Coordinates of C-alpha atoms in Angstrom, one line a residue:
X592 CA -18.1 20.1 -19.4
X593 CA -19.2 21.4 -16.1
X594 CA -19.6 24.8 -14.6
X595 CA -18.8 24.4 -10.9
X596 CA -18.0 21.8 -8.5
X597 CA -18.1 22.7 -4.6
X598 CA -19.5 21.2 -1.3
X599 CA -22.7 22.9 -0.4
X600 CA -21.1 24.8 2.4
X601 CA -18.4 26.1 0.1
X602 CA -20.8 27.1 -2.5
X603 CA -22.7 29.3 0.1
X604 CA -19.4 30.8 1.1
X605 CA -18.7 31.6 -2.6
X606 CA -22.0 33.1 -3.0
X607 CA -21.6 35.2 0.2
X608 CA -18.7 36.9 -1.5
X609 CA -20.8 37.5 -4.6
X610 CA -18.7 35.4 -6.8
X611 CA -20.7 32.3 -7.5
X612 CA -23.1 33.7 -10.2
X613 CA -20.3 35.6 -12.1
X614 CA -18.2 32.5 -12.0
X615 CA -21.0 30.3 -13.5
X616 CA -21.7 32.9 -16.1
X617 CA -18.0 33.2 -17.1
X618 CA -17.7 29.3 -17.4
X619 CA -20.9 29.3 -19.5
X620 CA -19.7 31.8 -21.8
X621 CA -16.4 30.1 -22.2
X622 CA -18.0 26.6 -23.1
X623 CA -21.1 27.9 -25.1
X624 CA -19.5 31.0 -26.7
X625 CA -22.3 33.2 -25.7
X626 CA -23.8 34.9 -22.7
X627 CA -26.3 33.1 -20.3
X628 CA -29.8 34.5 -20.3
X629 CA -31.0 36.6 -17.4
X630 CA -33.7 34.0 -16.5
X631 CA -30.8 31.4 -16.0
X632 CA -28.7 33.8 -13.8
X633 CA -31.8 34.3 -11.5
X634 CA -32.4 30.7 -11.4
X635 CA -28.8 30.0 -10.3
X636 CA -29.0 32.6 -7.7
X637 CA -32.3 31.3 -6.3
X638 CA -32.3 27.5 -6.7
X639 CA -28.7 26.5 -6.2
X640 CA -28.4 28.5 -2.9
X641 CA -31.8 27.2 -1.9
X642 CA -30.6 23.5 -2.4
X643 CA -27.2 24.3 -0.7
X644 CA -29.0 25.7 2.3
X645 CA -31.2 22.6 2.6
X646 CA -28.1 20.4 2.5
X647 CA -26.5 22.5 5.3
X648 CA -29.7 22.2 7.3
X649 CA -29.7 18.6 6.8
X650 CA -26.2 18.5 8.3
X651 CA -24.8 17.5 4.9
X652 CA -23.0 20.6 4.0
X653 CA -20.1 18.3 2.9
X654 CA -22.0 16.8 0.1
X655 CA -20.6 18.1 -3.3
X656 CA -22.6 20.0 -5.9
X657 CA -21.6 19.4 -9.6
X658 CA -23.4 22.0 -11.3
X659 CA -24.5 22.1 -14.9
X660 CA -22.5 19.2 -16.1
X661 CA -22.9 17.2 -19.3
X662 CA -24.1 13.6 -18.7
X663 CA -21.9 11.8 -21.2
X664 CA -18.1 11.5 -21.4
X665 CA -18.2 12.1 -25.2
X666 CA -19.4 15.4 -26.8
X667 CA -22.4 14.9 -29.2
X668 CA -21.5 15.0 -32.9
X669 CA -24.2 17.6 -33.4
X670 CA -25.5 20.3 -31.1
X671 CA -24.7 20.9 -27.6
X672 CA -24.6 18.2 -24.9
X673 CA -27.7 18.0 -22.5
X674 CA -26.8 19.2 -19.0
X675 CA -28.1 18.2 -15.6
X676 CA -28.8 21.1 -13.1
X677 CA -26.9 19.5 -10.3
X678 CA -25.3 16.1 -9.4
X679 CA -25.1 15.7 -5.6
X680 CA -22.2 13.5 -4.7
X681 CA -21.3 11.8 -1.6
X682 CA -21.0 8.5 0.2
X683 CA -24.0 6.4 1.4
X684 CA -24.3 6.1 5.0
X685 CA -25.1 2.3 5.0
X686 CA -23.5 0.7 2.0
X687 CA -20.5 3.1 2.0
X688 CA -20.8 3.2 -1.8
X689 CA -20.5 6.2 -4.0
X690 CA -24.0 7.9 -3.7
X691 CA -25.3 10.2 -6.4
X692 CA -28.5 12.1 -6.6
X693 CA -29.3 13.7 -10.1
X694 CA -31.3 16.9 -9.4
X695 CA -33.5 19.1 -11.7
X696 CA -34.3 22.4 -10.1
X697 CA -37.6 24.0 -10.9
X698 CA -38.8 27.5 -9.8
X699 CA -42.5 26.5 -10.7
X700 CA -45.0 27.4 -8.1
X701 CA -48.0 25.9 -9.8
X702 CA -48.8 23.2 -12.1
X703 CA -52.4 23.2 -13.3
X704 CA -52.7 20.1 -15.5
X705 CA -51.2 16.9 -16.4
X706 CA -52.0 15.2 -19.8
X707 CA -54.4 12.7 -18.6
X708 CA -53.6 9.8 -20.7
X709 CA -49.8 9.5 -20.2
X710 CA -48.8 11.9 -17.5
X711 CA -45.9 13.0 -19.7
X712 CA -46.6 16.7 -20.1
X713 CA -47.5 19.3 -17.6
X714 CA -48.9 22.9 -18.0
X715 CA -47.1 25.5 -16.2
X716 CA -48.5 29.2 -15.9
X717 CA -46.2 31.5 -17.7
X718 CA -45.1 29.0 -20.3
X719 CA -46.9 28.9 -23.7
X720 CA -46.2 25.3 -24.4
X721 CA -46.6 22.2 -22.1
X722 CA -43.4 21.2 -20.3
X723 CA -42.2 17.7 -20.1
X724 CA -42.7 16.1 -16.6
X725 CA -39.4 16.7 -14.6
X726 CA -39.4 13.1 -13.7
X727 CA -39.0 12.1 -17.3
X728 CA -36.3 14.5 -17.6
X729 CA -34.5 12.7 -14.8
X730 CA -35.2 9.3 -16.3
X731 CA -33.3 10.4 -19.7
X732 CA -30.5 11.8 -17.5
X733 CA -30.2 8.8 -15.5
X734 CA -29.9 6.6 -18.7
X735 CA -27.2 8.9 -20.0
X736 CA -25.1 8.8 -16.9
X737 CA -25.3 4.9 -16.5
X738 CA -25.3 4.2 -20.3
X739 CA -22.6 2.9 -22.4
X740 CA -21.0 6.5 -22.8
X741 CA -22.0 7.6 -19.3
X742 CA -19.4 8.2 -16.4
X743 CA -21.2 5.7 -14.2
X744 CA -21.1 2.9 -16.6
X745 CA -20.2 -0.5 -15.3
X746 CA -19.5 0.5 -11.7
X747 CA -21.6 -0.2 -8.5
X748 CA -23.0 2.9 -6.9
X749 CA -26.1 4.1 -5.2
X750 CA -27.9 6.5 -7.7
X751 CA -31.2 8.2 -7.8
X752 CA -32.6 11.5 -8.8
X753 CA -35.3 14.0 -8.0
X754 CA -36.9 17.3 -9.2
X755 CA -37.0 20.2 -6.5
X756 CA -39.8 22.7 -6.8
X757 CA -38.6 24.9 -3.8
X758 CA -41.2 27.5 -4.5
X759 CA -44.2 25.2 -4.5
X760 CA -46.4 23.3 -2.1
X761 CA -47.7 19.8 -2.6
X762 CA -51.1 21.2 -3.2
X763 CA -50.1 23.6 -5.8
X764 CA -48.3 20.9 -7.9
X765 CA -50.6 18.1 -7.1
X766 CA -50.8 16.8 -10.7
X767 CA -46.9 16.0 -10.5
X768 CA -47.6 13.7 -7.5
X769 CA -50.7 11.7 -8.3
X770 CA -51.0 8.3 -9.4
X771 CA -50.5 9.0 -13.1
X772 CA -47.1 10.6 -12.5
X773 CA -43.8 8.6 -13.2
X774 CA -42.3 6.9 -10.2
X775 CA -39.0 5.5 -9.4
X776 CA -35.8 5.9 -7.7
X777 CA -34.8 8.7 -10.1
X778 CA -38.2 10.1 -10.5
X779 CA -39.1 11.7 -7.2
X780 CA -40.6 15.3 -7.0
X781 CA -40.0 17.4 -3.8
X782 CA -41.6 20.8 -2.8
X783 CA -41.0 22.9 0.2
X784 CA -43.6 20.6 2.0
X785 CA -41.7 17.5 1.4
X786 CA -39.3 15.6 3.6
X787 CA -36.3 16.4 1.5
X788 CA -34.0 16.8 4.4
X789 CA -34.6 13.5 5.8
X790 CA -34.1 11.8 2.5
X791 CA -31.0 13.7 2.1
X792 CA -29.5 12.2 5.3
X793 CA -30.8 8.8 4.2
X794 CA -28.7 9.2 0.9
X795 CA -25.6 10.6 2.1
X796 CA -23.1 10.1 5.0
X797 CA -21.4 13.0 6.8
X798 CA -18.1 12.1 5.3
X799 CA -16.3 10.9 2.0
X800 CA -18.0 13.3 -0.4
X801 CA -14.8 15.1 -1.7
X802 CA -13.0 11.9 -2.7
X803 CA -16.2 10.6 -4.5
X804 CA -16.6 13.8 -6.5
X805 CA -12.9 13.6 -7.5
X806 CA -13.5 10.1 -8.7
X807 CA -16.8 11.1 -10.6
X808 CA -14.8 14.0 -12.4
X809 CA -12.1 11.3 -13.4
X810 CA -14.7 9.1 -14.8
X811 CA -16.0 12.2 -16.8
X812 CA -12.5 13.0 -18.0
X813 CA -12.9 16.4 -16.5
X814 CA -10.2 16.0 -13.7
X815 CA -6.5 15.4 -14.3
X816 CA -5.3 13.8 -11.1
X817 CA -2.9 16.1 -9.2
X818 CA 0.7 14.8 -9.3
X819 CA 1.1 13.8 -5.6
X820 CA -2.7 12.6 -5.3
X821 CA -1.9 10.2 -8.2
X822 CA 1.2 8.7 -6.5
X823 CA -0.5 8.5 -3.2
X824 CA -3.4 6.5 -4.7
X825 CA -1.1 4.3 -6.7
X826 CA 1.8 3.8 -4.1
X827 CA 4.0 4.8 -7.1
X828 CA 3.4 1.6 -9.0
X829 CA 0.9 3.2 -11.5
X830 CA 0.6 6.9 -11.7
X831 CA -3.2 6.7 -12.7
X832 CA -2.7 9.6 -15.0
X833 CA -5.0 9.9 -18.1
X834 CA -2.5 11.1 -20.6
X835 CA -4.1 13.3 -23.3
X836 CA -3.3 14.7 -26.6
X837 CA 0.3 15.9 -26.8
X838 CA 1.1 14.0 -23.7
X839 CA 0.0 10.7 -25.4
X840 CA 2.0 11.4 -28.5
X841 CA 5.3 12.1 -26.6
X842 CA 5.0 9.1 -24.4
X843 CA 4.1 6.8 -27.3
X844 CA 7.2 8.2 -29.3
X845 CA 9.6 7.7 -26.3
X846 CA 8.4 4.1 -25.9
X847 CA 8.7 3.6 -29.6
X848 CA 12.2 4.6 -29.8
X849 CA 13.1 2.8 -26.4
X850 CA 12.0 -0.5 -27.9
X851 CA 14.8 -0.2 -30.5
X852 CA 17.4 0.8 -28.1
X853 CA 16.9 -1.2 -24.9
X854 CA 17.7 -4.8 -24.8
X855 CA 15.2 -7.3 -23.8
X856 CA 15.6 -7.8 -20.0
X857 CA 16.0 -11.6 -20.5
X858 CA 19.1 -11.0 -22.6
X859 CA 22.3 -11.6 -20.6
X860 CA 24.2 -8.7 -22.2
X861 CA 23.4 -5.7 -24.6
X862 CA 23.6 -6.6 -28.3
X863 CA 26.8 -5.4 -30.2
X864 CA 24.9 -2.6 -32.1
X865 CA 23.5 -1.2 -28.9
X866 CA 22.8 2.5 -29.2
X867 CA 21.7 5.3 -26.9
X868 CA 18.9 7.8 -27.0
X869 CA 18.2 11.3 -25.5
X870 CA 14.8 12.9 -25.4
X871 CA 14.2 16.6 -24.5
X872 CA 10.6 17.4 -23.7
X873 CA 9.7 21.2 -23.0
X874 CA 6.6 22.7 -21.7
X875 CA 5.4 25.3 -19.4
X876 CA 4.2 24.8 -15.8
X877 CA 1.2 22.5 -15.8
X878 CA 1.4 21.2 -19.3
X879 CA 1.9 17.6 -17.8
X880 CA 5.7 17.0 -17.9
X881 CA 5.7 15.2 -14.7
X882 CA 2.5 13.2 -15.6
X883 CA 4.5 11.9 -18.8
X884 CA 7.7 11.2 -16.9
X885 CA 5.9 9.4 -14.1
X886 CA 4.0 7.4 -16.5
X887 CA 7.0 6.4 -18.5
X888 CA 8.7 5.3 -15.2
X889 CA 5.9 3.0 -14.5
X890 CA 5.8 1.5 -18.0
X891 CA 9.6 0.9 -18.1
X892 CA 9.7 -0.6 -14.6
X893 CA 6.8 -2.8 -15.5
X894 CA 8.6 -4.1 -18.5
X895 CA 11.7 -5.1 -16.3
X896 CA 13.9 -2.1 -17.3
X897 CA 16.2 -0.5 -14.7
X898 CA 15.0 2.9 -14.3
X899 CA 15.1 5.9 -12.0
X900 CA 13.4 9.2 -11.6
X901 CA 15.6 12.1 -10.8
X902 CA 14.8 15.6 -9.9
X903 CA 16.6 18.8 -8.9
X904 CA 13.9 19.7 -6.4
X905 CA 14.2 18.7 -2.6
X906 CA 10.7 19.9 -2.0
X907 CA 9.2 17.7 -4.7
X908 CA 11.1 14.6 -3.7
X909 CA 10.6 15.2 0.0
X910 CA 6.8 15.7 -0.5
X911 CA 6.6 12.5 -2.7
X912 CA 8.3 10.4 -0.2
X913 CA 6.0 11.8 2.7
X914 CA 2.8 11.3 0.8
X915 CA 3.3 8.0 -0.9
X916 CA 4.8 6.5 2.3
X917 CA 7.9 5.1 0.9
X918 CA 10.7 4.0 3.2
X919 CA 14.1 5.5 2.6
X920 CA 15.2 2.2 1.1
X921 CA 12.1 2.1 -1.2
X922 CA 12.4 5.8 -2.3
X923 CA 16.2 5.5 -3.1
X924 CA 15.4 2.5 -5.2
X925 CA 13.1 4.4 -7.6
X926 CA 13.9 8.1 -7.1
X927 CA 17.1 10.2 -6.9
X928 CA 18.5 13.8 -7.2
X929 CA 20.8 14.8 -10.0
X930 CA 23.7 15.0 -7.5
X931 CA 23.5 11.3 -7.2
X932 CA 25.2 10.4 -10.5
X933 CA 28.8 11.8 -9.9
X934 CA 29.8 8.1 -10.0
X935 CA 27.9 6.4 -12.8
X936 CA 26.1 3.1 -12.0
X937 CA 27.7 0.0 -13.4
X938 CA 26.2 -1.2 -15.5
X939 CA 24.4 1.9 -16.8
X940 CA 20.8 2.2 -16.1
X941 CA 18.4 1.4 -18.9
X942 CA 16.4 4.6 -18.3
X943 CA 17.1 7.8 -16.5
X944 CA 14.1 10.4 -16.3
X945 CA 15.1 13.8 -15.4
X946 CA 12.3 15.9 -14.3
X947 CA 12.8 19.9 -13.7
X948 CA 16.1 19.6 -15.8
X949 CA 16.0 23.5 -15.9
X950 CA 17.6 23.1 -12.4
X951 CA 20.7 21.3 -13.6
X952 CA 23.9 22.9 -12.0
X953 CA 27.2 23.5 -14.0
X954 CA 28.8 20.9 -11.7
X955 CA 27.8 18.9 -8.8
X956 CA 29.1 20.3 -5.7
X957 CA 29.1 18.3 -2.5
X958 CA 27.2 20.2 0.2
X959 CA 30.0 19.4 2.7
X960 CA 32.6 20.7 0.2
X961 CA 34.2 17.2 -0.1
X962 CA 35.9 17.3 -3.4
X963 CA 35.9 13.5 -3.8
X964 CA 32.3 13.6 -3.7
X965 CA 31.8 16.5 -6.2
X966 CA 31.6 16.2 -10.0
X967 CA 34.6 16.5 -12.2
X968 CA 32.5 17.3 -15.2
X969 CA 29.3 19.2 -16.1
X970 CA 26.3 17.7 -14.2
X971 CA 24.4 17.0 -17.6
X972 CA 27.4 14.7 -18.4
X973 CA 27.0 12.8 -15.2
X974 CA 23.3 12.2 -16.1
X975 CA 24.2 11.1 -19.7
X976 CA 26.9 8.7 -18.4
X977 CA 24.2 7.2 -16.0
X978 CA 21.9 5.5 -18.5
X979 CA 21.4 4.3 -22.2
X980 CA 18.2 6.1 -22.5
X981 CA 17.8 9.5 -20.9
X982 CA 14.7 11.7 -20.8
X983 CA 14.9 15.2 -19.9
X984 CA 11.7 17.4 -18.9
X985 CA 12.3 21.2 -18.5
X986 CA 10.9 24.5 -18.7
X987 CA 13.7 27.1 -19.1
X988 CA 11.5 29.9 -17.9
X989 CA 11.2 28.2 -14.4
X990 CA 14.9 28.5 -13.6
X991 CA 15.2 30.4 -10.2
X992 CA 18.7 30.8 -9.2
X993 CA 21.8 32.0 -11.3
X994 CA 23.7 28.7 -11.0
X995 CA 20.7 26.7 -12.6
X996 CA 22.0 26.2 -16.1
X997 CA 19.6 23.6 -17.7
X998 CA 18.5 24.6 -21.3
X999 CA 17.7 22.9 -24.3
X1000 CA 20.9 24.0 -26.1
X1001 CA 23.1 22.7 -23.1
X1002 CA 21.6 19.3 -23.3
X1003 CA 21.6 19.1 -27.1
X1004 CA 25.2 19.9 -27.1
X1005 CA 26.2 17.5 -24.6
X1006 CA 24.3 14.8 -26.4
X1007 CA 25.7 15.5 -29.8
X1008 CA 29.2 15.5 -28.3
X1009 CA 28.5 11.9 -27.5
X1010 CA 27.3 11.2 -31.1
X1011 CA 23.7 11.1 -30.1
X1012 CA 21.1 13.0 -32.0
X1013 CA 18.5 14.2 -29.3
X1014 CA 14.8 14.1 -30.2
X1015 CA 12.8 17.1 -28.9
X1016 CA 9.3 17.4 -28.0
X1017 CA 7.1 20.3 -26.9
X1018 CA 4.0 20.4 -24.6
X1019 CA 1.8 23.3 -24.8
X1020 CA -1.7 22.4 -23.7
X1021 CA -2.3 23.7 -20.2
X1022 CA -3.7 21.4 -17.5
X1023 CA -3.1 23.4 -14.5
X1024 CA -4.7 26.7 -13.4
X1025 CA -8.1 25.2 -14.5
X1026 CA -6.7 24.8 -18.0
X1027 CA -6.8 28.6 -18.2
X1028 CA -4.5 29.7 -21.1
X1029 CA -5.8 33.2 -20.4
X1030 CA -4.5 33.2 -16.9
X1031 CA -1.2 31.9 -17.9
X1032 CA -0.9 34.7 -20.6
X1033 CA -1.9 37.3 -18.1
X1034 CA 0.7 36.3 -15.5
X1035 CA 3.3 36.4 -18.2
X1036 CA 2.1 39.8 -19.5
X1037 CA 2.0 41.1 -16.1
X1038 CA 5.5 40.1 -15.6
X1039 CA 6.7 41.5 -19.0
X1040 CA 7.7 38.0 -20.1
X1041 CA 5.6 38.3 -23.2
X1042 CA 3.4 40.8 -24.7
X1043 CA -0.5 41.0 -23.8
X1044 CA -2.9 42.9 -21.7
X1045 CA -2.3 43.3 -18.0
X1046 CA -6.0 43.6 -17.1
X1047 CA -7.4 40.4 -15.7
X1048 CA -10.7 39.3 -17.4
X1049 CA -12.2 36.4 -15.7
X1050 CA -12.7 33.4 -18.1
X1051 CA -14.5 31.2 -15.7
X1052 CA -11.5 28.7 -15.4
X1053 CA -9.5 30.5 -12.8
X1054 CA -10.8 32.6 -9.9
X1055 CA -8.4 35.5 -8.6
X1056 CA -9.2 37.7 -5.6
X1057 CA -7.2 40.7 -4.4
X1058 CA -7.2 40.8 -0.5
X1059 CA -7.1 44.1 1.3
X1060 CA -4.8 43.0 4.1
X1061 CA -2.7 39.9 5.1
X1062 CA -5.4 39.1 7.7
X1063 CA -8.0 38.9 5.1
X1064 CA -5.8 36.8 2.8
X1065 CA -5.1 34.4 5.7
X1066 CA -8.8 34.3 6.6
X1067 CA -9.7 33.0 3.1
X1068 CA -6.9 30.4 3.0
X1069 CA -7.7 29.0 6.5
X1070 CA -11.4 29.0 5.6
X1071 CA -10.9 27.0 2.6
X1072 CA -8.5 24.6 4.3
X1073 CA -11.0 24.1 7.2
X1074 CA -13.6 23.1 4.3
X1075 CA -11.3 20.4 3.2
X1076 CA -9.4 22.2 0.3
X1077 CA -5.7 22.2 0.0
X1078 CA -4.3 25.6 0.8
X1079 CA -1.1 27.4 1.6
X1080 CA 0.3 30.9 1.8
X1081 CA 3.6 32.0 -0.2
X1082 CA 5.5 35.1 -0.5
X1083 CA 8.4 36.6 -2.4
X1084 CA 11.7 36.4 -0.5
X1085 CA 11.3 40.1 0.8
X1086 CA 12.1 39.5 4.5
X1087 CA 15.2 38.0 6.0
X1088 CA 15.0 34.4 7.0
X1089 CA 16.1 33.6 10.6
X1090 CA 17.6 30.3 11.6
X1091 CA 15.5 28.4 14.1
X1092 CA 16.1 29.6 17.6
X1093 CA 17.2 26.7 19.9
X1094 CA 18.3 23.2 19.1
X1095 CA 16.6 20.0 17.8
X1096 CA 12.8 19.5 18.1
X1097 CA 12.6 22.4 20.6
X1098 CA 13.8 25.0 18.3
X1099 CA 11.2 27.7 17.6
X1100 CA 10.6 29.8 14.3
X1101 CA 11.0 33.5 14.3
X1102 CA 8.1 35.3 12.8
X1103 CA 10.1 37.0 10.0
X1104 CA 7.3 37.9 7.6
X1105 CA 5.9 41.1 9.0
X1106 CA 3.4 43.5 7.5
X1107 CA 2.1 45.9 10.1
X1108 CA 0.9 44.0 13.0
X1109 CA 0.6 40.7 11.2
X1110 CA 3.6 38.5 11.7
X1111 CA 4.1 35.0 10.4
X1112 CA 7.3 32.7 10.2
X1113 CA 8.8 31.1 6.9
X1114 CA 8.7 27.5 6.6
X1115 CA 11.4 25.8 8.6
X1116 CA 14.7 25.3 7.3
X1117 CA 16.3 21.8 7.1
X1118 CA 14.8 18.3 7.3
X1119 CA 13.7 18.2 11.1
X1120 CA 10.5 19.0 12.6
X1121 CA 10.6 22.0 15.0
X1122 CA 8.6 23.2 18.0
X1123 CA 8.1 19.7 19.1
X1124 CA 6.3 18.5 15.9
X1125 CA 4.2 21.4 15.5
X1126 CA 6.5 22.7 12.4
X1127 CA 7.2 20.4 9.6
X1128 CA 10.7 20.4 7.7
X1129 CA 10.9 22.3 4.6
X1130 CA 10.7 19.2 2.5
X1131 CA 7.2 18.4 4.0
X1132 CA 5.9 22.0 4.3
X1133 CA 3.7 21.7 1.2
X1134 CA 1.8 18.6 2.3
X1135 CA 2.0 18.4 5.9
X1136 CA -1.1 19.7 7.7
X1137 CA 0.8 22.0 9.9
X1138 CA 2.4 23.7 7.0
X1139 CA -0.6 26.1 6.7
X1140 CA 0.9 28.0 9.8
X1141 CA 4.0 29.0 7.9
X1142 CA 4.7 31.1 4.8
X1143 CA 6.3 29.2 1.8
X1144 CA 8.5 30.5 -1.0
X1145 CA 9.3 29.4 -4.6
X1146 CA 11.9 26.9 -3.3
X1147 CA 9.3 25.1 -1.2
X1148 CA 6.3 25.5 -3.9
X1149 CA 7.8 24.9 -7.1
X1150 CA 6.3 21.9 -8.9
X1151 CA 3.7 21.4 -6.1
X1152 CA 0.1 22.4 -6.1
X1153 CA -2.8 23.4 -3.9
X1154 CA -6.6 24.3 -4.4
X1155 CA -6.0 27.7 -2.9
X1156 CA -2.8 29.7 -2.9
X1157 CA -2.5 33.1 -1.2
X1158 CA 0.5 35.1 -2.7
X1159 CA 2.0 38.0 -0.8
X1160 CA 3.7 40.2 -3.4
X1161 CA 6.5 41.9 -1.8
X1162 CA 8.9 44.6 -2.8
X1163 CA 11.7 42.8 -4.4
X1164 CA 10.0 43.5 -7.7
X1165 CA 8.5 47.0 -8.1
X1166 CA 7.0 48.8 -11.0
X1167 CA 8.9 51.9 -12.2
X1168 CA 7.2 53.5 -15.2
X1169 CA 6.7 51.1 -17.7
X1170 CA 9.1 48.3 -16.4
X1171 CA 9.9 46.0 -13.6
X1172 CA 12.8 46.8 -11.3
X1173 CA 14.6 44.4 -9.1
X1174 CA 15.9 45.5 -5.8
X1175 CA 18.1 44.3 -3.2
X1176 CA 17.0 44.5 0.4
X1177 CA 18.9 45.6 3.4
X1178 CA 18.5 44.6 6.9
X1179 CA 19.5 45.6 10.5
X1180 CA 20.0 43.4 13.6
X1181 CA 18.0 44.0 16.5
X1182 CA 20.2 44.6 19.7
X1183 CA 18.8 42.3 22.1
X1184 CA 17.4 39.4 20.0
X1185 CA 20.1 39.6 17.2
X1186 CA 17.3 39.0 14.6
X1187 CA 17.4 40.6 11.3
X1188 CA 14.7 42.9 10.3
X1189 CA 14.0 44.9 7.0
X1190 CA 15.8 48.2 6.8
X1191 CA 15.4 48.7 3.1
X1192 CA 12.6 46.7 1.3
X1193 CA 13.7 44.4 -1.5
X1194 CA 14.8 40.8 -2.0
X1195 CA 16.7 39.0 0.8
X1196 CA 17.3 35.8 -1.3
X1197 CA 21.1 35.5 -0.8
X1198 CA 21.5 33.3 -4.0
X1199 CA 19.7 35.8 -6.3
X1200 CA 21.6 38.9 -4.8
X1201 CA 24.9 37.5 -5.9
X1202 CA 26.1 39.5 -8.8
X1203 CA 22.7 41.2 -9.4
X1204 CA 22.6 45.0 -9.6
X1205 CA 19.9 47.1 -7.9
X1206 CA 18.4 48.0 -11.2
X1207 CA 18.3 44.6 -12.8
X1208 CA 15.7 42.5 -14.4
X1209 CA 17.4 39.2 -14.3
X1210 CA 15.6 36.0 -14.9
X1211 CA 15.9 34.7 -11.4
X1212 CA 13.9 37.5 -9.7
X1213 CA 11.0 37.4 -12.2
X1214 CA 10.6 33.8 -12.2
X1215 CA 10.5 33.4 -8.5
X1216 CA 7.2 35.4 -8.6
X1217 CA 5.8 33.5 -11.5
X1218 CA 6.5 30.0 -10.3
X1219 CA 5.0 30.8 -6.9
X1220 CA 1.9 32.2 -8.5
X1221 CA 0.3 29.0 -9.8
X1222 CA -2.9 28.5 -7.6
X1223 CA -4.2 25.2 -8.9
X1224 CA -3.4 22.0 -10.7
X1225 CA -6.2 20.4 -12.6
X1226 CA -7.6 20.4 -16.0
X1227 CA -10.3 22.3 -17.9
X1228 CA -13.2 20.6 -16.0
X1229 CA -12.8 22.4 -12.7
X1230 CA -12.5 26.0 -11.7
X1231 CA -9.3 27.0 -10.0
X1232 CA -9.1 29.3 -7.0
X1233 CA -6.6 31.6 -5.8
X1234 CA -6.1 34.7 -3.5
X1235 CA -3.5 37.4 -4.0
X1236 CA -2.4 40.2 -1.8
X1237 CA -0.5 43.0 -3.3
X1238 CA 2.1 44.0 -0.8

């Protein structure tokens, strides 16, 4: 459990937008099942801001503040877990080890007496009973963090702690500082007179805080590694995912069945009674389908099986290759597209893992219209021919274009036609969007996908803002990106999409997305950099640092994730009475530039427009909005952030 994790500078930014305290209160209500006291609200507003301001003054605004977190990985069998006010996380400037400071924040301004015999209890005006010396609270917290059940067990770190009485002076709390007071690396006491800023510089470097905070949350089982981050850290050899709940059961079942179907790799040929198996795993966005698939790929490959991981998404595969750093040869050895199996491997693969199988096409069509390279049968049959054990991961509600036909029934029928009884599993636990089931339900209700309330009620897990202008939305996105967060802007396909003007790397992008005086380009088409390297190709837009300068769409965003996502809702889907209406847009061509501009607002997605009436609510238009609307990928331990502009 934790209520908030942000750098000191970001916490002040959130507070300036008057969102910090409401967020903490909502998170508290979610975990505790009751409202937080007014006293605690006042303490957050005062003490957290003061500590963050001191970190910024010390030129350590990068240091991460993990607020109100439980000190142990496992929940206690009885009662509620003890919480530490703040854990400061960074990197030590000298040893470069992870550096942690456990902090107890006190608004005390006066301490009148310490129990003379032991120094364990202090008397504070305004409290009826004596209070435990804050240094002793820190001692207990330190033991919990580093003990057998603690997140820092068994690892080498720099760790200390202090109590911060920011309203007090050394003289007003002298009993806390005299010779009877507890002493130690995690038993220090600071007041507004103390050299806190100096010590903050001594404990923390100016860099590395974000990565160390991510590692701490993983140790605490509060952070599910984002998909691409996992692959980057592991070079693809081990996905470093922590599978949980349903994910574990699905993976275990597939592996158990695989042991019966697949031969020992040392055997020269398959046994006579060799069989085949088909698995179908369904789940919504963020339920961990790719986590399970990539983990299975790693296990099968480690066992010596021939295995490939296939996807129907060029954006996902392109981003994966870019971030992990695979050469073309290395990537082709492990990963593929659905269209690569028109000619089945000989001998068949042991395992083929098909992610985003909802993007299956009726038949593989070669992009250059070469009939000999196109499929002669349904694409699902190409994939079933390619391996002895096939695992399909899909979410039928994420199909975007009309020619994407991947469904559970399609795969089941194809498997049964081959005498194979497919095994089906479902994933329902939400790990994206802060683990916020309420947010997922709200989005689906807003889009009329399922019944529910259309009024957003913050649950503390997701953060949603409505910007008043595209300029404000872009300011939020760029501010968060400058602070180290991942961030992008996306939009519905509500403006024409001009081809790059010019040739090769010199080609420039037209600013097609236009709202008033605010103009920005779509992400680049194709696989080449544009504007002499300043504009990444579409397959790398989601992960390349220069991608923040263009506007993405569902096709370059689906399956990927950022900390902050600014969504421009255009006029392809409009509300008319009690229902959504899908509208086709119309354009005109500028006489001089020959650039297409909006004449009648609506959708300009040519693939969706094919065979779609102007008063339609077909699946494609709805899902495009929904898929692009996922602001963050992580589990229930960390708040998700997003910004939305209603266009």
